[in-house]
């Protein structure tokens, strides 16, 4: 362990023991589909007919076998929404008046949170796509350039937007217990940016290099942030993940509440599911794709034939891990074979 990192974390009010990588998964974690008992198999994601594999990406999942992503079309770089029903892809045209649409999040009911852009006037709009229809999300007056970020199973949504005529950014949340959109603009975060929302309405946010939780109107720092730069990535079932930026290399971290624990072997954490299974890359930014269970390195994920590197970017609640591989392999997924 980097002793300098521990000292900086302690200066931020964190006991050094909280950063021990020798601890096991949190006691509350249930056994994940696809944990230490698994032998993972890698399979190419089926892309839409005629699509180039390198132009397709998986972005979100409903946690129960369906997922969504993008296909880049034409020379303009515009995105099309792709929905996978099981492993069968369906390409969806953008809503009327928009040229490009990309998903950011998907919940258990199949609702997909998407961002749409009009090339002509650069207008941005957040939509919910469900039951074959795009439904625009009304943005509060006084804000522009909305970017939807995450939706939970309650249909609660978080987004980032800019104030009209002002500087910085704010987080906007649509919560089940609130009569209208909630504007989150902490003075500590003049460029507040949404990261994710948990099933209990806890919001993960930051300003690019910091990690915070927002719960019941209270802002909670996730040590060693903000004193040490951190990339925040996601939250599920009370556990959040991110990566501490350190001169000796990235250090994946999982927070239970606001208590940090380093992931075994270092590397970058990208996604966590409700069972505490974490996907990312071990040791370095360009390290091999891996999964951790709790803080323990559970498996290095195999590469598809012909590839020399891959990323593991997204882990579903059913244990499927999604990513991308080089050498033309494009999007792939890893599934557990016990």
mmCIF file of C-alpha atoms in Angstrom:
data_model
loop_
_atom_site.group_PDB
_atom_site.id
_atom_site.type_symbol
_atom_site.label_atom_id
_atom_site.label_comp_id
_atom_site.label_asym_id
_atom_site.label_seq_id
_atom_site.Cartn_x
_atom_site.Cartn_y
_atom_site.Cartn_z
ATOM 1 C CA UNK A 1 0.000 0.000 0.000
ATOM 2 C CA UNK A 2 1.138 3.552 -0.722
ATOM 3 C CA UNK A 3 1.968 4.976 2.727
ATOM 4 C CA UNK A 4 1.768 8.506 1.355
ATOM 5 C CA UNK A 5 -1.812 7.819 0.305
ATOM 6 C CA UNK A 6 -2.695 6.561 3.776
ATOM 7 C CA UNK A 7 -1.218 9.704 5.354
ATOM 8 C CA UNK A 8 -3.221 11.933 3.009
ATOM 9 C CA UNK A 9 -6.382 9.986 3.754
ATOM 10 C CA UNK A 10 -5.734 10.241 7.476
ATOM 11 C CA UNK A 11 -5.317 13.985 7.074
ATOM 12 C CA UNK A 12 -8.758 13.983 5.469
ATOM 13 C CA UNK A 13 -10.197 12.398 8.583
ATOM 14 C CA UNK A 14 -10.013 8.733 7.586
ATOM 15 C CA UNK A 15 -8.401 6.113 9.795
ATOM 16 C CA UNK A 16 -5.654 4.279 7.900
ATOM 17 C CA UNK A 17 -7.263 0.963 8.781
ATOM 18 C CA UNK A 18 -10.275 1.928 6.683
ATOM 19 C CA UNK A 19 -8.059 1.683 3.602
ATOM 20 C CA UNK A 20 -6.843 -1.843 4.284
ATOM 21 C CA UNK A 21 -7.102 -4.075 1.232
ATOM 22 C CA UNK A 22 -7.041 -7.217 3.324
ATOM 23 C CA UNK A 23 -10.658 -7.011 4.434
ATOM 24 C CA UNK A 24 -13.329 -9.149 2.826
ATOM 25 C CA UNK A 25 -16.563 -8.008 1.233
ATOM 26 C CA UNK A 26 -18.925 -6.016 3.465
ATOM 27 C CA UNK A 27 -21.104 -8.253 5.610
ATOM 28 C CA UNK A 28 -24.245 -6.889 3.959
ATOM 29 C CA UNK A 29 -23.135 -8.066 0.519
ATOM 30 C CA UNK A 30 -25.015 -11.060 -0.839
ATOM 31 C CA UNK A 31 -23.356 -13.595 -3.105
ATOM 32 C CA UNK A 32 -23.334 -12.226 -6.628
ATOM 33 C CA UNK A 33 -24.112 -14.148 -9.761
ATOM 34 C CA UNK A 34 -20.621 -14.280 -11.221
ATOM 35 C CA UNK A 35 -18.298 -14.137 -8.220
ATOM 36 C CA UNK A 36 -15.282 -16.180 -7.074
ATOM 37 C CA UNK A 37 -16.879 -19.532 -7.951
ATOM 38 C CA UNK A 38 -17.127 -18.547 -11.618
ATOM 39 C CA UNK A 39 -15.112 -19.379 -14.674
ATOM 40 C CA UNK A 40 -15.933 -16.483 -16.961
ATOM 41 C CA UNK A 41 -16.578 -16.922 -20.676
ATOM 42 C CA UNK A 42 -16.287 -14.025 -23.123
ATOM 43 C CA UNK A 43 -18.738 -13.665 -25.995
ATOM 44 C CA UNK A 44 -19.111 -10.956 -28.651
ATOM 45 C CA UNK A 45 -22.221 -8.822 -28.206
ATOM 46 C CA UNK A 46 -24.559 -9.284 -31.172
ATOM 47 C CA UNK A 47 -24.666 -5.996 -33.106
ATOM 48 C CA UNK A 48 -27.469 -4.696 -35.345
ATOM 49 C CA UNK A 49 -27.439 -6.022 -38.940
ATOM 50 C CA UNK A 50 -24.939 -4.085 -41.046
ATOM 51 C CA UNK A 51 -23.355 -2.312 -38.073
ATOM 52 C CA UNK A 52 -19.576 -2.102 -37.690
ATOM 53 C CA UNK A 53 -18.609 -3.695 -34.394
ATOM 54 C CA UNK A 54 -16.240 -0.842 -33.483
ATOM 55 C CA UNK A 55 -19.162 1.605 -33.766
ATOM 56 C CA UNK A 56 -21.400 -0.160 -31.248
ATOM 57 C CA UNK A 57 -21.185 0.227 -27.473
ATOM 58 C CA UNK A 58 -23.198 -1.115 -24.503
ATOM 59 C CA UNK A 59 -23.987 1.602 -21.963
ATOM 60 C CA UNK A 60 -26.728 0.426 -19.577
ATOM 61 C CA UNK A 61 -28.624 -2.649 -18.400
ATOM 62 C CA UNK A 62 -31.893 -3.409 -16.640
ATOM 63 C CA UNK A 63 -30.100 -5.968 -14.450
ATOM 64 C CA UNK A 64 -32.265 -8.822 -15.705
ATOM 65 C CA UNK A 65 -30.867 -9.747 -19.108
ATOM 66 C CA UNK A 66 -31.781 -6.744 -21.273
ATOM 67 C CA UNK A 67 -29.463 -3.856 -22.065
ATOM 68 C CA UNK A 68 -29.052 -0.717 -24.163
ATOM 69 C CA UNK A 69 -26.339 1.191 -25.978
ATOM 70 C CA UNK A 70 -25.407 3.112 -29.083
ATOM 71 C CA UNK A 71 -24.472 2.711 -32.716
ATOM 72 C CA UNK A 72 -22.564 5.513 -34.444
ATOM 73 C CA UNK A 73 -24.087 6.081 -37.892
ATOM 74 C CA UNK A 74 -22.861 7.990 -40.948
ATOM 75 C CA UNK A 75 -19.966 10.416 -41.085
ATOM 76 C CA UNK A 76 -21.510 12.973 -38.705
ATOM 77 C CA UNK A 77 -20.895 10.815 -35.640
ATOM 78 C CA UNK A 78 -24.594 10.768 -34.709
ATOM 79 C CA UNK A 79 -25.794 8.114 -32.290
ATOM 80 C CA UNK A 80 -28.712 5.727 -32.584
ATOM 81 C CA UNK A 81 -30.309 4.013 -29.609
ATOM 82 C CA UNK A 82 -29.847 0.235 -29.605
ATOM 83 C CA UNK A 83 -31.943 -1.966 -27.339
ATOM 84 C CA UNK A 84 -31.062 -5.574 -26.679
ATOM 85 C CA UNK A 85 -33.975 -7.837 -25.751
ATOM 86 C CA UNK A 86 -31.987 -10.682 -24.297
ATOM 87 C CA UNK A 87 -29.142 -10.721 -26.804
ATOM 88 C CA UNK A 88 -31.242 -9.603 -29.800
ATOM 89 C CA UNK A 89 -30.517 -5.986 -30.888
ATOM 90 C CA UNK A 90 -33.079 -3.463 -32.088
ATOM 91 C CA UNK A 91 -32.118 -0.048 -33.479
ATOM 92 C CA UNK A 92 -34.443 2.830 -32.567
ATOM 93 C CA UNK A 93 -34.651 6.087 -34.531
ATOM 94 C CA UNK A 94 -34.274 9.408 -32.652
ATOM 95 C CA UNK A 95 -37.323 11.389 -31.514
ATOM 96 C CA UNK A 96 -38.727 13.921 -33.969
ATOM 97 C CA UNK A 97 -36.583 17.046 -34.263
ATOM 98 C CA UNK A 98 -33.408 15.379 -33.021
ATOM 99 C CA UNK A 99 -30.515 13.824 -34.917
ATOM 100 C CA UNK A 100 -28.627 11.926 -32.247
ATOM 101 C CA UNK A 101 -29.757 9.999 -29.181
ATOM 102 C CA UNK A 102 -27.740 8.034 -26.625
ATOM 103 C CA UNK A 103 -28.794 6.142 -23.481
ATOM 104 C CA UNK A 104 -27.224 6.733 -20.079
ATOM 105 C CA UNK A 105 -29.159 4.435 -17.751
ATOM 106 C CA UNK A 106 -31.879 1.774 -17.686
ATOM 107 C CA UNK A 107 -34.032 0.490 -14.845
ATOM 108 C CA UNK A 108 -35.645 -2.819 -13.992
ATOM 109 C CA UNK A 109 -38.949 -1.899 -15.682
ATOM 110 C CA UNK A 110 -37.100 -1.304 -18.956
ATOM 111 C CA UNK A 111 -37.312 2.499 -18.972
ATOM 112 C CA UNK A 112 -34.238 3.937 -20.685
ATOM 113 C CA UNK A 113 -32.936 7.409 -19.832
ATOM 114 C CA UNK A 114 -31.579 8.987 -23.009
ATOM 115 C CA UNK A 115 -30.003 12.265 -24.113
ATOM 116 C CA UNK A 116 -30.947 13.675 -27.498
ATOM 117 C CA UNK A 117 -29.237 16.402 -29.516
ATOM 118 C CA UNK A 118 -30.371 18.473 -32.497
ATOM 119 C CA UNK A 119 -27.410 19.161 -34.786
ATOM 120 C CA UNK A 120 -29.044 22.229 -36.372
ATOM 121 C CA UNK A 121 -29.428 24.289 -33.194
ATOM 122 C CA UNK A 122 -27.429 22.182 -30.708
ATOM 123 C CA UNK A 123 -30.540 21.821 -28.593
ATOM 124 C CA UNK A 124 -30.358 19.163 -25.878
ATOM 125 C CA UNK A 125 -33.284 17.291 -24.387
ATOM 126 C CA UNK A 126 -33.630 14.421 -21.916
ATOM 127 C CA UNK A 127 -36.139 11.714 -22.817
ATOM 128 C CA UNK A 128 -37.485 8.576 -21.216
ATOM 129 C CA UNK A 129 -37.886 5.765 -23.735
ATOM 130 C CA UNK A 130 -40.458 3.155 -22.759
ATOM 131 C CA UNK A 131 -43.146 1.085 -24.432
ATOM 132 C CA UNK A 132 -41.890 2.229 -27.836
ATOM 133 C CA UNK A 133 -42.244 5.955 -27.117
ATOM 134 C CA UNK A 134 -39.987 8.886 -26.270
ATOM 135 C CA UNK A 135 -41.305 11.023 -23.404
ATOM 136 C CA UNK A 136 -39.547 14.404 -22.881
ATOM 137 C CA UNK A 137 -38.497 15.266 -19.342
ATOM 138 C CA UNK A 138 -39.457 18.814 -18.390
ATOM 139 C CA UNK A 139 -36.453 20.827 -17.202
ATOM 140 C CA UNK A 140 -36.996 23.573 -14.586
ATOM 141 C CA UNK A 141 -36.913 27.160 -15.844
ATOM 142 C CA UNK A 142 -33.543 28.840 -15.606
ATOM 143 C CA UNK A 143 -31.453 25.882 -16.766
ATOM 144 C CA UNK A 144 -30.104 24.779 -20.146
ATOM 145 C CA UNK A 145 -28.045 21.970 -21.690
ATOM 146 C CA UNK A 146 -29.536 19.192 -19.550
ATOM 147 C CA UNK A 147 -27.715 15.847 -19.473
ATOM 148 C CA UNK A 148 -29.531 12.884 -17.990
ATOM 149 C CA UNK A 149 -27.239 10.630 -15.958
ATOM 150 C CA UNK A 150 -29.101 7.877 -14.088
ATOM 151 C CA UNK A 151 -32.524 6.406 -13.304
ATOM 152 C CA UNK A 152 -33.317 3.944 -10.496
ATOM 153 C CA UNK A 153 -36.018 1.301 -10.218
ATOM 154 C CA UNK A 154 -38.413 3.809 -8.606
ATOM 155 C CA UNK A 155 -38.140 5.975 -11.705
ATOM 156 C CA UNK A 156 -36.123 8.609 -9.818
ATOM 157 C CA UNK A 157 -33.741 10.519 -12.081
ATOM 158 C CA UNK A 158 -30.609 12.623 -11.730
ATOM 159 C CA UNK A 159 -29.221 14.981 -14.348
ATOM 160 C CA UNK A 160 -26.707 17.797 -14.746
ATOM 161 C CA UNK A 161 -27.561 21.208 -16.252
ATOM 162 C CA UNK A 162 -26.150 24.716 -16.581
ATOM 163 C CA UNK A 163 -27.787 27.902 -15.249
ATOM 164 C CA UNK A 164 -29.007 30.306 -17.926
ATOM 165 C CA UNK A 165 -26.575 33.198 -18.268
ATOM 166 C CA UNK A 166 -24.400 31.941 -15.446
ATOM 167 C CA UNK A 167 -21.366 29.779 -14.866
ATOM 168 C CA UNK A 168 -20.912 26.366 -13.341
ATOM 169 C CA UNK A 169 -23.442 23.539 -13.249
ATOM 170 C CA UNK A 170 -26.002 22.002 -10.921
ATOM 171 C CA UNK A 171 -27.529 18.607 -10.282
ATOM 172 C CA UNK A 172 -31.271 18.246 -10.852
ATOM 173 C CA UNK A 173 -33.110 15.337 -9.225
ATOM 174 C CA UNK A 174 -36.627 14.035 -9.743
ATOM 175 C CA UNK A 175 -37.376 12.159 -6.512
ATOM 176 C CA UNK A 176 -40.475 10.197 -5.558
ATOM 177 C CA UNK A 177 -40.944 12.080 -2.269
ATOM 178 C CA UNK A 178 -40.594 15.578 -3.805
ATOM 179 C CA UNK A 179 -43.403 17.544 -5.425
ATOM 180 C CA UNK A 180 -41.105 18.815 -8.175
ATOM 181 C CA UNK A 181 -37.506 18.747 -9.386
ATOM 182 C CA UNK A 182 -34.893 19.305 -6.675
ATOM 183 C CA UNK A 183 -31.974 21.601 -7.513
ATOM 184 C CA UNK A 184 -28.732 20.513 -5.832
ATOM 185 C CA UNK A 185 -26.100 23.265 -5.952
ATOM 186 C CA UNK A 186 -23.760 22.923 -2.945
ATOM 187 C CA UNK A 187 -21.381 25.889 -2.468
ATOM 188 C CA UNK A 188 -18.550 23.344 -2.232
ATOM 189 C CA UNK A 189 -19.290 22.237 -5.811
ATOM 190 C CA UNK A 190 -19.756 25.198 -8.180
ATOM 191 C CA UNK A 191 -19.505 22.694 -11.035
ATOM 192 C CA UNK A 192 -21.677 20.013 -9.501
ATOM 193 C CA UNK A 193 -22.159 16.957 -11.689
ATOM 194 C CA UNK A 194 -24.422 13.949 -11.155
ATOM 195 C CA UNK A 195 -22.837 10.492 -11.179
ATOM 196 C CA UNK A 196 -25.517 7.984 -10.127
ATOM 197 C CA UNK A 197 -28.586 7.402 -7.939
ATOM 198 C CA UNK A 198 -29.162 4.447 -5.603
ATOM 199 C CA UNK A 199 -32.471 2.704 -4.943
ATOM 200 C CA UNK A 200 -32.891 4.600 -1.649
ATOM 201 C CA UNK A 201 -32.621 7.983 -3.442
ATOM 202 C CA UNK A 202 -29.006 8.564 -2.346
ATOM 203 C CA UNK A 203 -27.239 10.519 -5.085
ATOM 204 C CA UNK A 204 -23.563 10.238 -5.944
ATOM 205 C CA UNK A 205 -22.122 13.470 -7.317
ATOM 206 C CA UNK A 206 -18.894 15.389 -7.690
ATOM 207 C CA UNK A 207 -17.191 18.059 -9.756
ATOM 208 C CA UNK A 208 -14.990 15.930 -11.987
ATOM 209 C CA UNK A 209 -12.311 14.996 -9.452
ATOM 210 C CA UNK A 210 -14.252 14.580 -6.227
ATOM 211 C CA UNK A 211 -16.740 12.131 -4.747
ATOM 212 C CA UNK A 212 -19.733 13.002 -2.564
ATOM 213 C CA UNK A 213 -23.073 11.561 -1.555
ATOM 214 C CA UNK A 214 -26.216 13.669 -1.248
ATOM 215 C CA UNK A 215 -28.805 12.190 1.065
ATOM 216 C CA UNK A 216 -31.872 13.908 2.557
ATOM 217 C CA UNK A 217 -30.460 17.321 1.768
ATOM 218 C CA UNK A 218 -27.053 16.629 3.320
ATOM 219 C CA UNK A 219 -23.763 16.584 1.382
ATOM 220 C CA UNK A 220 -21.340 13.873 2.547
ATOM 221 C CA UNK A 221 -17.718 13.751 1.353
ATOM 222 C CA UNK A 222 -16.255 10.366 0.451
ATOM 223 C CA UNK A 223 -12.669 10.321 1.805
ATOM 224 C CA UNK A 224 -9.968 10.870 0.696
ATOM 225 C CA UNK A 225 -11.963 13.280 -1.482
ATOM 226 C CA UNK A 226 -11.875 16.271 -1.724
ATOM 227 C CA UNK A 227 -8.261 16.567 -0.517
ATOM 228 C CA UNK A 228 -7.129 13.810 -2.902
ATOM 229 C CA UNK A 229 -8.444 13.687 -6.522
ATOM 230 C CA UNK A 230 -10.980 10.928 -7.085
ATOM 231 C CA UNK A 231 -12.962 9.772 -10.117
ATOM 232 C CA UNK A 232 -16.443 8.746 -8.921
ATOM 233 C CA UNK A 233 -18.196 6.052 -10.934
ATOM 234 C CA UNK A 234 -21.354 4.588 -9.388
ATOM 235 C CA UNK A 235 -23.421 3.496 -6.400
ATOM 236 C CA UNK A 236 -25.593 0.456 -5.702
ATOM 237 C CA UNK A 237 -27.148 -0.955 -2.512
ATOM 238 C CA UNK A 238 -25.269 1.489 -0.298
ATOM 239 C CA UNK A 239 -21.821 0.849 -1.802
ATOM 240 C CA UNK A 240 -20.122 3.306 -4.139
ATOM 241 C CA UNK A 241 -17.036 2.891 -6.318
ATOM 242 C CA UNK A 242 -14.420 5.120 -7.857
ATOM 243 C CA UNK A 243 -10.709 5.486 -8.431
ATOM 244 C CA UNK A 244 -8.188 7.439 -6.365
ATOM 245 C CA UNK A 245 -5.679 9.265 -8.566
ATOM 246 C CA UNK A 246 -2.227 8.547 -7.203
ATOM 247 C CA UNK A 247 1.241 9.224 -8.606
ATOM 248 C CA UNK A 248 2.044 5.506 -8.388
ATOM 249 C CA UNK A 249 -1.024 4.493 -10.338
ATOM 250 C CA UNK A 250 -4.808 4.353 -9.971
ATOM 251 C CA UNK A 251 -6.292 2.784 -6.861
ATOM 252 C CA UNK A 252 -9.816 1.440 -7.096
ATOM 253 C CA UNK A 253 -11.911 2.131 -4.008
ATOM 254 C CA UNK A 254 -15.274 1.032 -2.659
ATOM 255 C CA UNK A 255 -17.130 3.053 -0.047
ATOM 256 C CA UNK A 256 -19.670 1.512 2.307
ATOM 257 C CA UNK A 257 -21.514 4.535 3.604
ATOM 258 C CA UNK A 258 -18.605 6.976 3.565
ATOM 259 C CA UNK A 259 -15.919 4.499 4.708
ATOM 260 C CA UNK A 260 -13.358 3.728 1.958
ATOM 261 C CA UNK A 261 -11.585 0.424 1.316
ATOM 262 C CA UNK A 262 -9.002 -0.058 -1.408
ATOM 263 C CA UNK A 263 -9.542 -2.799 -3.964
ATOM 264 C CA UNK A 264 -6.981 -5.591 -3.976
ATOM 265 C CA UNK A 265 -4.247 -5.084 -6.554
ATOM 266 C CA UNK A 266 -4.963 -1.465 -7.406
ATOM 267 C CA UNK A 267 -6.400 -0.413 -10.748
ATOM 268 C CA UNK A 268 -9.564 1.404 -11.774
ATOM 269 C CA UNK A 269 -13.117 0.605 -10.631
ATOM 270 C CA UNK A 270 -15.818 1.397 -13.193
ATOM 271 C CA UNK A 271 -19.107 -0.159 -12.062
ATOM 272 C CA UNK A 272 -20.743 -1.969 -9.128
ATOM 273 C CA UNK A 273 -23.919 -4.049 -8.885
ATOM 274 C CA UNK A 274 -26.263 -4.592 -5.962
ATOM 275 C CA UNK A 275 -24.383 -7.747 -4.911
ATOM 276 C CA UNK A 276 -21.083 -5.899 -4.455
ATOM 277 C CA UNK A 277 -19.526 -7.238 -7.680
ATOM 278 C CA UNK A 278 -17.227 -4.569 -9.151
ATOM 279 C CA UNK A 279 -15.908 -4.367 -12.727
ATOM 280 C CA UNK A 280 -12.814 -2.505 -13.849
ATOM 281 C CA UNK A 281 -9.149 -2.905 -14.737
ATOM 282 C CA UNK A 282 -6.440 -4.224 -12.443
ATOM 283 C CA UNK A 283 -3.112 -2.623 -11.549
ATOM 284 C CA UNK A 284 -3.108 0.199 -14.121
ATOM 285 C CA UNK A 285 -5.350 2.272 -16.392
ATOM 286 C CA UNK A 286 -4.484 -0.104 -19.237
ATOM 287 C CA UNK A 287 -4.467 -3.214 -17.040
ATOM 288 C CA UNK A 288 -6.454 -6.381 -17.706
ATOM 289 C CA UNK A 289 -10.243 -6.463 -17.254
ATOM 290 C CA UNK A 290 -11.208 -7.891 -13.858
ATOM 291 C CA UNK A 291 -13.971 -8.228 -11.309
ATOM 292 C CA UNK A 292 -13.728 -7.758 -7.571
ATOM 293 C CA UNK A 293 -16.133 -9.175 -4.999
ATOM 294 C CA UNK A 294 -16.187 -6.636 -2.237
ATOM 295 C CA UNK A 295 -12.518 -5.637 -2.050
ATOM 296 C CA UNK A 296 -11.124 -9.030 -3.099
ATOM 297 C CA UNK A 297 -9.887 -9.574 -6.647
ATOM 298 C CA UNK A 298 -12.206 -12.360 -7.808
ATOM 299 C CA UNK A 299 -11.194 -12.987 -11.425
ATOM 300 C CA UNK A 300 -9.228 -11.718 -14.389
ATOM 301 C CA UNK A 301 -11.549 -11.789 -17.375
ATOM 302 C CA UNK A 302 -10.472 -13.667 -20.535
ATOM 303 C CA UNK A 303 -9.885 -11.853 -23.816
ATOM 304 C CA UNK A 304 -11.669 -12.750 -27.047
ATOM 305 C CA UNK A 305 -9.605 -14.541 -29.684
ATOM 306 C CA UNK A 306 -7.210 -12.166 -31.432
ATOM 307 C CA UNK A 307 -7.476 -9.380 -28.844
ATOM 308 C CA UNK A 308 -4.610 -8.210 -26.662
ATOM 309 C CA UNK A 309 -6.572 -5.877 -24.369
ATOM 310 C CA UNK A 310 -10.105 -5.138 -23.217
ATOM 311 C CA UNK A 311 -12.088 -2.925 -20.849
ATOM 312 C CA UNK A 312 -14.704 -3.997 -18.315
ATOM 313 C CA UNK A 313 -16.993 -0.981 -17.967
ATOM 314 C CA UNK A 314 -20.385 -2.177 -16.719
ATOM 315 C CA UNK A 315 -21.616 -4.948 -14.410
ATOM 316 C CA UNK A 316 -25.271 -5.950 -14.375
ATOM 317 C CA UNK A 317 -27.195 -7.131 -11.338
ATOM 318 C CA UNK A 318 -27.432 -10.569 -12.995
ATOM 319 C CA UNK A 319 -23.621 -10.787 -12.968
ATOM 320 C CA UNK A 320 -23.024 -10.114 -16.671
ATOM 321 C CA UNK A 321 -20.032 -7.852 -17.302
ATOM 322 C CA UNK A 322 -19.940 -5.660 -20.411
ATOM 323 C CA UNK A 323 -16.965 -4.059 -22.067
ATOM 324 C CA UNK A 324 -15.012 -3.584 -25.248
ATOM 325 C CA UNK A 325 -11.989 -5.332 -26.783
ATOM 326 C CA UNK A 326 -9.382 -4.308 -29.349
ATOM 327 C CA UNK A 327 -8.437 -5.872 -32.707
ATOM 328 C CA UNK A 328 -11.905 -5.193 -34.088
ATOM 329 C CA UNK A 329 -13.709 -7.279 -31.448
ATOM 330 C CA UNK A 330 -15.815 -4.319 -30.322
ATOM 331 C CA UNK A 331 -18.428 -4.885 -27.589
ATOM 332 C CA UNK A 332 -18.226 -8.101 -25.580
ATOM 333 C CA UNK A 333 -19.777 -9.552 -22.477
ATOM 334 C CA UNK A 334 -18.519 -11.949 -19.867
ATOM 335 C CA UNK A 335 -20.824 -14.412 -18.156
ATOM 336 C CA UNK A 336 -20.265 -16.839 -15.346
ATOM 337 C CA UNK A 337 -19.926 -20.534 -16.063
ATOM 338 C CA UNK A 338 -19.836 -22.260 -12.665
#
